[in-house]
Short mmCIF file of C-alpha atoms in Angstrom, two decimals:
data_model
loop_
_atom_site.label_atom_id
_atom_site.label_comp_id
_atom_site.label_asym_id
_atom_site.label_seq_id
_atom_site.Cartn_x
_atom_site.Cartn_y
_atom_site.Cartn_z
CA MET A 1 -20.00 28.63 -72.24
CA GLY A 2 -19.62 31.90 -74.17
CA GLU A 3 -22.43 33.44 -72.13
CA VAL A 4 -20.70 32.40 -68.91
CA ALA A 5 -17.44 34.04 -69.95
CA ALA A 6 -19.29 37.21 -70.91
CA LEU A 7 -21.06 37.36 -67.57
CA ARG A 8 -17.75 36.89 -65.68
CA GLN A 9 -16.20 39.73 -67.70
CA LEU A 10 -19.20 41.97 -66.95
CA VAL A 11 -18.96 41.27 -63.22
CA GLY A 12 -15.23 42.04 -63.26
CA GLN A 13 -15.85 45.41 -64.90
CA VAL A 14 -18.57 46.23 -62.37
CA GLN A 15 -16.14 45.39 -59.55
CA GLU A 16 -13.50 47.75 -60.97
CA LEU A 17 -16.05 50.56 -61.20
CA TRP A 18 -17.18 49.86 -57.66
CA ASP A 19 -13.63 50.00 -56.32
CA LEU A 20 -13.02 53.34 -58.07
CA TYR A 21 -16.26 55.25 -57.38
CA GLY A 22 -18.64 53.32 -55.22
CA ALA A 23 -16.53 52.68 -52.11
CA VAL A 24 -16.41 56.34 -50.99
CA HIS A 25 -20.16 56.80 -51.09
CA VAL A 26 -20.92 53.51 -49.40
CA HIS A 27 -18.43 54.12 -46.60
CA ALA A 28 -20.03 57.48 -45.99
CA HIS A 29 -23.57 56.17 -45.74
CA GLY A 30 -23.19 52.69 -44.24
CA PRO A 31 -21.39 49.38 -44.20
CA LEU A 32 -20.04 47.69 -47.28
CA PRO A 33 -22.53 45.47 -49.10
CA ARG A 34 -21.33 42.06 -50.17
CA TRP A 35 -21.59 40.54 -53.67
CA TYR A 36 -21.52 36.85 -54.42
CA LEU A 37 -20.68 34.99 -57.64
CA LEU A 38 -22.49 31.97 -58.83
CA ASP A 39 -20.58 28.82 -59.47
CA PHE A 40 -22.07 28.12 -62.86
CA GLU A 41 -20.52 24.72 -63.23
CA HIS A 42 -21.83 23.41 -59.92
CA GLY A 43 -24.93 25.55 -59.49
CA SER A 44 -24.00 27.19 -56.17
CA ILE A 45 -23.39 30.69 -54.85
CA LYS A 46 -19.74 31.65 -54.33
CA ASP A 47 -18.44 34.55 -52.25
CA ASP A 48 -16.25 36.74 -54.48
CA HIS A 49 -15.59 39.41 -51.78
CA CYS A 50 -16.48 42.12 -54.23
CA GLY A 51 -19.20 43.78 -52.22
CA GLY A 52 -22.39 42.09 -53.49
CA ARG A 53 -24.10 38.80 -54.37
CA THR A 54 -24.79 37.63 -57.90
CA GLY A 55 -27.47 35.18 -58.81
CA TYR A 56 -28.53 33.86 -62.15
CA SER A 57 -31.31 32.34 -64.19
CA SER A 58 -30.95 30.98 -67.65
CA GLU A 59 -31.31 34.50 -69.10
CA LEU A 60 -30.47 37.18 -66.62
CA LEU A 61 -27.89 37.99 -63.95
CA LYS A 62 -29.55 39.60 -60.94
CA ILE A 63 -27.85 41.66 -58.30
CA MET A 64 -29.34 40.96 -54.86
CA GLU A 65 -28.95 41.97 -51.22
CA THR A 66 -26.80 44.99 -51.99
CA ASN A 67 -27.87 46.71 -48.78
CA GLN A 68 -27.29 43.81 -46.29
CA SER A 69 -24.26 44.11 -44.06
CA PRO A 70 -22.14 40.98 -43.28
CA PRO A 71 -22.11 39.48 -39.79
CA ARG A 72 -19.30 41.14 -37.90
CA LYS A 73 -17.11 39.49 -35.26
CA ARG A 74 -17.22 40.98 -31.81
CA PRO A 75 -13.98 42.57 -30.70
CA ARG A 76 -11.84 40.40 -28.42
CA ARG A 77 -12.02 43.09 -25.76
CA ASP A 78 -15.79 42.63 -25.54
CA LYS A 79 -15.40 38.88 -25.26
CA ASN A 80 -12.86 39.24 -22.45
CA ARG A 81 -15.17 41.60 -20.57
CA GLU A 82 -18.03 39.15 -20.88
CA LYS A 83 -15.84 36.25 -19.74
CA ALA A 84 -14.52 38.26 -16.78
CA SER A 85 -18.07 39.09 -15.69
CA LEU A 86 -19.00 35.40 -15.82
CA LEU A 87 -15.91 34.43 -13.79
CA ASN A 88 -16.62 37.10 -11.20
CA SER A 89 -20.17 35.88 -10.78
CA ALA A 90 -18.94 32.27 -10.49
CA GLU A 91 -16.34 33.26 -7.86
CA THR A 92 -18.98 35.13 -5.92
CA MET A 93 -21.19 32.08 -6.02
CA GLN A 94 -18.32 29.80 -4.88
CA LEU A 95 -17.46 32.14 -2.00
CA ASP A 96 -21.07 32.08 -0.88
CA ILE A 97 -21.10 28.28 -1.01
CA TRP A 98 -17.83 27.80 0.93
CA ARG A 99 -18.85 30.44 3.49
CA GLU A 100 -21.83 28.29 4.41
CA PHE A 101 -19.86 25.00 4.37
CA PRO A 102 -19.98 23.43 7.89
CA GLU A 103 -16.53 23.65 9.48
CA ASP A 104 -16.83 20.28 11.20
CA LEU A 105 -16.96 18.64 7.76
CA PHE A 106 -13.58 20.09 6.77
CA GLU A 107 -11.73 17.58 8.98
CA THR A 108 -13.79 14.71 7.60
CA VAL A 109 -12.88 15.67 4.03
CA ILE A 110 -9.21 16.46 4.73
CA ALA A 111 -8.67 13.17 6.57
CA ARG A 112 -9.43 11.31 3.34
CA LEU A 113 -6.91 13.20 1.22
CA PRO A 114 -3.48 11.82 0.26
CA VAL A 115 -0.60 12.94 2.48
CA ALA A 116 0.86 15.25 -0.18
CA ALA A 117 -2.53 16.97 -0.63
CA ILE A 118 -2.85 17.47 3.12
CA PHE A 119 0.42 19.39 3.23
CA ARG A 120 -0.69 21.57 0.33
CA PHE A 121 -3.90 22.18 2.28
CA ARG A 122 -1.89 23.34 5.31
CA SER A 123 -0.14 26.02 3.28
CA VAL A 124 -3.40 27.81 2.35
CA CYS A 125 -3.82 29.78 5.59
CA ARG A 126 -3.13 29.65 9.30
CA LYS A 127 -6.66 28.53 10.11
CA TRP A 128 -6.42 25.50 7.83
CA CYS A 129 -2.94 24.71 9.14
CA SER A 130 -4.23 24.68 12.74
CA LEU A 131 -7.16 22.56 11.61
CA VAL A 132 -4.84 19.70 10.67
CA GLY A 133 -3.31 19.71 14.15
CA SER A 134 -6.62 19.49 16.01
CA ASP A 135 -7.65 16.50 18.14
CA ASN A 136 -10.79 15.99 16.08
CA PHE A 137 -8.75 15.72 12.87
CA SER A 138 -6.39 13.23 14.55
CA GLN A 139 -9.37 11.09 15.49
CA GLN A 140 -10.86 11.35 11.99
CA TYR A 141 -7.51 10.49 10.38
CA SER A 142 -7.06 7.38 12.53
CA GLU A 143 -10.48 6.03 11.52
CA VAL A 144 -9.77 6.22 7.78
CA PRO A 145 -7.59 3.52 6.13
CA HIS A 146 -4.61 5.13 4.40
CA GLY A 147 -3.10 2.26 2.46
CA MET A 148 0.61 1.80 2.20
CA PRO A 149 3.15 2.77 4.86
CA TRP A 150 6.18 4.95 4.09
CA PHE A 151 9.82 4.13 4.74
CA TYR A 152 12.18 6.25 6.82
CA THR A 153 15.77 5.40 5.84
CA ILE A 154 19.34 6.51 6.49
CA THR A 155 21.84 6.71 3.63
CA HIS A 156 25.60 6.18 3.73
CA GLU A 157 26.44 9.39 1.90
CA ASN A 158 25.93 13.03 2.82
CA ALA A 159 26.27 12.75 6.60
CA SER A 160 24.85 16.25 7.18
CA ASN A 161 21.53 15.32 5.55
CA ASN A 162 21.32 11.56 5.29
CA VAL A 163 17.57 11.05 5.71
CA ALA A 164 15.47 9.76 2.82
CA MET A 165 11.78 8.83 2.91
CA TYR A 166 10.11 6.66 0.28
CA ASP A 167 6.44 6.89 -0.68
CA PRO A 168 5.56 3.54 -2.37
CA SER A 169 2.16 4.74 -3.61
CA ARG A 170 3.81 7.42 -5.79
CA LYS A 171 7.16 5.60 -6.09
CA LYS A 172 8.96 8.75 -5.04
CA TRP A 173 11.82 9.57 -2.68
CA HIS A 174 11.66 12.58 -0.35
CA HIS A 175 14.67 14.22 1.29
CA PRO A 176 13.61 16.18 4.39
CA SER A 177 15.95 18.07 6.65
CA VAL A 178 17.36 16.14 9.58
CA PRO A 179 15.54 17.16 12.79
CA LEU A 180 18.74 16.89 14.86
CA ALA A 181 22.05 18.69 15.16
CA PRO A 182 24.55 17.47 12.55
CA ALA A 183 26.78 16.13 15.33
CA LYS A 184 24.08 13.61 16.30
CA ILE A 185 24.27 10.30 14.45
CA VAL A 186 21.03 8.40 14.93
CA ILE A 187 19.39 5.36 13.38
CA PRO A 188 15.66 4.50 13.13
CA VAL A 189 14.91 1.45 15.26
CA ALA A 190 11.10 1.32 15.65
CA SER A 191 7.85 3.09 14.78
CA ALA A 192 4.21 3.29 15.84
CA GLY A 193 1.26 5.56 15.05
CA GLY A 194 3.13 7.75 12.57
CA LEU A 195 6.08 8.29 14.95
CA VAL A 196 9.61 6.97 14.50
CA CYS A 197 11.96 6.08 17.37
CA LEU A 198 15.59 7.09 16.80
CA LEU A 199 18.60 5.81 18.77
CA ASP A 200 22.11 7.25 18.83
CA LEU A 201 25.27 5.18 18.47
CA SER A 202 25.80 4.99 22.24
CA HIS A 203 22.54 3.01 22.46
CA ARG A 204 21.51 5.21 25.39
CA ASN A 205 19.78 8.35 24.04
CA PHE A 206 16.37 8.05 22.38
CA TYR A 207 14.43 10.50 20.21
CA ILE A 208 10.84 10.39 18.95
CA CYS A 209 9.99 12.27 15.77
CA ASN A 210 7.24 12.69 13.21
CA PRO A 211 9.09 12.50 9.87
CA LEU A 212 6.34 14.38 8.03
CA THR A 213 6.19 17.44 10.28
CA GLN A 214 9.83 17.22 11.43
CA SER A 215 8.72 17.57 15.04
CA LEU A 216 11.17 16.00 17.51
CA LYS A 217 11.22 15.06 21.16
CA GLU A 218 14.18 13.77 23.15
CA ILE A 219 13.07 11.35 25.85
CA PRO A 220 15.11 10.74 29.02
CA PRO A 221 18.14 8.46 28.50
CA ARG A 222 17.86 4.94 29.80
CA SER A 223 19.18 4.35 33.29
CA VAL A 224 21.76 1.71 32.34
CA GLN A 225 25.07 3.55 31.99
CA ALA A 226 27.21 0.83 30.40
CA TRP A 227 27.43 0.68 26.62
CA SER A 228 25.59 -2.36 25.34
CA ARG A 229 23.63 -3.18 22.23
CA VAL A 230 19.86 -3.24 22.61
CA SER A 231 16.84 -4.35 20.63
CA VAL A 232 14.10 -1.69 20.61
CA GLY A 233 10.35 -2.04 20.10
CA MET A 234 7.50 0.46 20.13
CA ALA A 235 3.74 0.08 20.63
CA LEU A 236 0.72 2.38 21.06
CA ASN A 237 -1.38 2.54 24.23
CA GLY A 238 -4.53 2.84 22.10
CA THR A 239 -5.33 3.46 18.46
CA THR A 240 -3.52 6.79 17.99
CA SER A 241 -0.38 8.45 19.32
CA SER A 242 -2.53 10.97 21.23
CA GLU A 243 -3.36 8.15 23.68
CA GLY A 244 0.32 7.64 24.35
CA TYR A 245 2.95 5.08 23.38
CA LYS A 246 5.54 2.82 24.97
CA VAL A 247 9.16 2.23 23.96
CA MET A 248 10.98 -0.87 25.19
CA TRP A 249 14.63 -1.90 25.01
CA LEU A 250 15.99 -5.38 25.68
CA GLN A 251 19.56 -6.66 26.12
CA ASN A 252 21.02 -10.12 25.72
CA ASP A 253 21.44 -10.43 29.48
CA GLY A 254 17.70 -9.92 30.04
CA ASN A 255 17.90 -6.32 31.24
CA HIS A 256 14.99 -4.28 29.93
CA GLU A 257 13.09 -1.05 30.50
CA VAL A 258 9.84 0.43 29.25
CA TYR A 259 9.24 4.14 28.61
CA ASP A 260 5.66 5.41 28.94
CA SER A 261 5.02 8.69 27.10
CA MET A 262 2.06 9.50 29.34
CA GLN A 263 4.23 9.30 32.46
CA GLY A 264 7.40 10.60 30.78
CA MET A 265 9.73 8.13 32.50
CA TRP A 266 11.41 4.73 32.22
CA SER A 267 10.30 1.83 34.41
CA ARG A 268 11.26 -1.81 34.92
CA PRO A 269 8.00 -3.76 35.29
CA GLY A 270 9.13 -6.99 36.89
CA ASP A 271 12.16 -9.23 36.54
CA PHE A 272 13.09 -11.37 33.60
CA PRO A 273 11.66 -14.91 33.96
CA PRO A 274 14.32 -17.23 35.47
CA SER A 275 13.15 -20.13 33.30
CA PHE A 276 14.40 -18.41 30.14
CA LYS A 277 17.92 -19.34 29.12
CA LEU A 278 20.44 -16.49 29.21
CA PRO A 279 22.06 -14.94 27.27
CA LEU A 280 19.22 -14.52 24.82
CA ALA A 281 21.32 -14.26 21.64
CA LEU A 282 18.97 -11.67 20.16
CA ASN A 283 19.00 -11.20 16.41
CA PHE A 284 19.79 -7.47 16.25
CA ARG A 285 19.44 -7.46 12.46
CA SER A 286 15.74 -8.19 12.94
CA GLN A 287 13.60 -5.33 14.22
CA PRO A 288 10.93 -6.33 16.75
CA VAL A 289 7.35 -6.28 15.49
CA ALA A 290 4.27 -5.14 17.39
CA VAL A 291 0.86 -6.80 17.34
CA GLY A 292 -1.40 -4.73 19.56
CA SER A 293 0.45 -4.22 22.84
CA THR A 294 2.71 -7.26 22.36
CA LEU A 295 6.27 -6.98 21.06
CA TYR A 296 8.01 -9.93 19.35
CA PHE A 297 11.79 -10.33 19.36
CA MET A 298 13.83 -12.73 17.20
CA CYS A 299 16.25 -15.03 19.02
CA SER A 300 19.04 -17.20 17.62
CA GLU A 301 19.83 -19.51 20.55
CA PRO A 302 17.52 -21.16 21.03
CA GLU A 303 15.90 -20.50 17.67
CA GLY A 304 12.54 -18.92 18.13
CA VAL A 305 10.57 -15.85 19.13
CA LEU A 306 10.36 -14.02 22.45
CA SER A 307 7.27 -11.90 23.19
CA TYR A 308 6.48 -9.28 25.82
CA ASP A 309 3.16 -7.55 26.48
CA VAL A 310 3.91 -3.94 27.47
CA SER A 311 0.48 -3.49 29.05
CA THR A 312 0.50 -6.62 31.26
CA GLY A 313 4.24 -7.30 31.62
CA ILE A 314 3.87 -10.97 30.60
CA TRP A 315 6.79 -12.76 28.88
CA THR A 316 6.34 -15.71 26.50
CA GLN A 317 8.97 -17.78 24.69
CA PHE A 318 8.35 -19.84 21.53
CA ILE A 319 10.93 -22.40 20.39
CA ILE A 320 10.56 -22.44 16.60
CA PRO A 321 13.20 -24.06 14.35
CA LEU A 322 14.25 -21.96 11.37
CA PRO A 323 13.93 -23.16 7.75
CA LEU A 324 16.96 -24.88 6.21
CA HIS A 325 19.72 -22.98 4.36
CA LEU A 326 18.54 -19.68 5.86
CA THR A 327 21.12 -16.91 6.28
CA ASP A 328 19.87 -13.34 6.86
CA HIS A 329 16.33 -13.27 8.21
CA THR A 330 13.97 -10.95 10.06
CA LEU A 331 10.50 -10.92 11.58
CA ALA A 332 7.57 -9.17 9.90
CA GLU A 333 3.94 -8.52 10.72
CA PHE A 334 0.84 -8.58 8.54
CA GLN A 335 -2.75 -8.17 9.81
CA GLY A 336 -1.82 -9.53 13.24
CA ARG A 337 0.09 -12.52 11.86
CA ILE A 338 3.80 -13.14 12.45
CA MET A 339 5.80 -13.51 9.25
CA LEU A 340 9.42 -14.35 8.46
CA VAL A 341 11.44 -13.07 5.50
CA GLY A 342 14.86 -14.49 4.79
CA LEU A 343 17.60 -15.19 2.31
CA VAL A 344 17.90 -18.85 1.32
CA CYS A 345 21.31 -19.81 -0.08
CA LYS A 346 21.92 -23.31 -1.43
CA ASN A 347 25.04 -24.04 -3.44
CA ALA A 348 25.38 -20.99 -5.74
CA ALA A 349 21.66 -20.16 -5.87
CA THR A 350 20.14 -17.42 -3.73
CA CYS A 351 16.48 -16.55 -3.26
CA VAL A 352 14.28 -14.49 -0.93
CA CYS A 353 11.44 -16.42 0.72
CA ILE A 354 8.43 -15.48 2.86
CA TRP A 355 7.05 -17.69 5.66
CA GLU A 356 4.06 -17.45 7.97
CA LEU A 357 4.05 -18.75 11.56
CA GLN A 358 1.46 -21.47 12.09
CA ARG A 359 0.13 -20.92 15.60
CA MET A 360 -1.15 -24.46 16.02
CA THR A 361 2.08 -26.25 15.09
CA LEU A 362 4.54 -23.38 15.81
CA LEU A 363 6.27 -24.03 12.49
CA TRP A 364 7.16 -21.74 9.60
CA LYS A 365 5.16 -22.35 6.40
CA GLU A 366 6.46 -20.91 3.13
CA VAL A 367 3.85 -18.73 1.44
CA ASP A 368 5.80 -17.02 -1.34
CA ARG A 369 9.25 -16.47 -2.83
CA MET A 370 10.93 -14.04 -5.18
CA PRO A 371 10.44 -14.74 -8.93
CA ASN A 372 13.14 -16.96 -10.41
CA PHE A 373 14.18 -14.47 -13.10
CA TRP A 374 14.97 -11.97 -10.32
CA CYS A 375 16.95 -14.54 -8.37
CA LEU A 376 19.14 -15.28 -11.39
CA GLU A 377 20.77 -11.88 -10.87
CA PHE A 378 22.09 -13.11 -7.52
CA TYR A 379 23.46 -16.42 -8.78
CA GLY A 380 27.03 -17.05 -7.64
CA LYS A 381 27.18 -13.84 -5.55
CA HIS A 382 27.64 -13.57 -1.80
CA MET A 383 24.43 -11.73 -0.93
CA ARG A 384 23.43 -9.93 2.28
CA MET A 385 19.88 -8.87 3.09
CA THR A 386 18.63 -6.05 5.32
CA CYS A 387 14.94 -5.48 5.99
CA LEU A 388 14.11 -1.75 6.08
CA GLY A 389 10.43 -2.13 6.93
CA ASN A 390 8.51 -5.09 8.29
CA SER A 391 4.88 -4.09 8.69
CA GLY A 392 2.45 -4.94 5.88
CA LEU A 393 4.92 -3.79 3.24
CA LEU A 394 8.51 -5.04 3.22
CA MET A 395 11.46 -3.11 1.83
CA LEU A 396 14.52 -5.30 1.36
CA SER A 397 18.05 -4.14 0.67
CA LEU A 398 19.97 -6.86 -1.19
CA LYS A 399 23.69 -6.21 -1.35
CA ALA A 400 26.69 -7.87 -2.92
CA LYS A 401 30.02 -6.64 -4.19
CA ARG A 402 29.31 -3.62 -6.41
CA MET A 403 25.57 -4.27 -6.28
CA ASN A 404 22.75 -2.88 -4.16
CA ARG A 405 19.14 -3.67 -5.01
CA LEU A 406 16.05 -2.33 -3.25
CA VAL A 407 12.84 -4.31 -3.65
CA ILE A 408 9.40 -4.08 -2.04
CA TYR A 409 7.15 -7.00 -1.25
CA ASP A 410 3.43 -6.39 -0.74
CA LEU A 411 2.17 -9.00 1.75
CA LEU A 412 -1.47 -8.29 0.86
CA ASN A 413 -1.25 -8.70 -2.92
CA LYS A 414 1.88 -10.92 -2.93
CA GLU A 415 3.59 -8.63 -5.42
CA TRP A 416 7.31 -7.87 -5.86
CA GLN A 417 8.34 -4.40 -7.02
CA LYS A 418 11.67 -2.79 -7.72
CA VAL A 419 12.37 0.49 -5.94
CA PRO A 420 13.80 3.38 -8.02
CA ASP A 421 17.28 4.57 -7.12
CA CYS A 422 17.51 7.04 -4.27
CA MET A 423 19.12 10.25 -5.52
CA LEU A 424 19.42 13.67 -3.97
CA PRO A 425 17.65 16.55 -5.74
CA CYS A 426 19.78 18.15 -8.48
CA SER A 427 22.20 15.23 -8.30
CA ARG A 428 22.74 12.05 -10.27
CA LYS A 429 24.70 10.27 -7.56
CA LYS A 430 22.96 7.16 -6.26
CA GLN A 431 22.46 7.02 -2.48
CA TRP A 432 23.12 3.71 -0.73
CA ILE A 433 20.59 2.86 1.98
CA ALA A 434 22.11 1.80 5.30
CA CYS A 435 19.08 1.16 7.53
CA GLY A 436 15.46 2.14 7.94
CA THR A 437 12.00 1.37 9.25
CA ALA A 438 8.43 1.51 7.99
CA PHE A 439 5.94 4.00 9.45
CA SER A 440 2.35 5.00 8.83
CA PRO A 441 2.34 8.67 7.71
CA CYS A 442 0.22 10.77 10.04
CA PRO A 443 0.42 14.61 9.89
CA SER A 444 -1.28 15.01 13.27
CA ALA A 445 0.93 12.62 15.29
CA LEU A 446 2.79 14.41 18.10
CA PRO A 447 5.92 12.95 19.76
#
């Protein structure tokens, strides 16, 4: 161990001499050499940052590699230049690839994007924005399944901007601007092909809008001048709104008219069948549902369903008794089948149930009901139910004193989901939903 201490002392003295006299000469002639110390206890070489490397045998300390320069790091500026050159070459390559990309494939790719991504795509340039509005894109979009519908709703608060749209796939509320003058008070009553039909409080003036693009069209007012409540349905002439659509209104006294968007006018195709009992006692809380070109209306007296085919003008009446203890109820549609959703109240218990119409027996068969632990929240309360969307996906507004719950029922997966509170941006005030309808989001649909 004495030899080790002596060697360490010798190396220290050499380092002091090097710092005093050797640094000037070395800097003048070349880079600093590096010295290394040996770890005598573990038998390894240790960097002592003194300008050289020391090795050892059992007898002699040798100084080695005094003229080798250490590996130097490249300046960051050089690295950035190299990275920038690589990025530029990659961008040039990408530009060359996209320049040769067939334009007819753009629509095929865009049609398969989520709605939010499509609107980001439109903001890139004018050419891409016009691409989304083309007939070819509309055809491509209609051929691709797009999952869940959205909900177009009207809130009680903020009368100047009381529209709220809910996207169930992202569980997010959107608050677009109202596409009407603030003086107009309208409610959504029907939808088809990405378009929503709006009706003012006089029940005479109709508007067709695309909630996504905020495009609006006012159709001619109905010919009946007297104020009377109507039930409104809407159906497509084909598979997309570009082939036209029909809007129909029906009163309790049997008066009805059909608006054809291709002709731009109202018509009365035939008289109401005399065999049907009048007045109809329509259930105005239940929105009509469309299956193909046939509209289905809910009636209270007699209990059942009234259907009308807008393409053939044929009326059909089905006498169907309602389930027991049913209060608020509305029609729904799922994959061409007629469904019924309603609030069952017995004693102090309240529950939401789902039925399907059996076409052979013309009876309602229960297929699902709300989980019991959800229904316990309604126990002993006087509940009211409003259906805000009745096509494939149901949005239900369940209200009682000081309580308003929004729930969604997925008819395909038979799943119940709670809807987050509707709040305006930069506000913590909860918005109460008054009415609404479901619609299939379609950026290319034109009123």
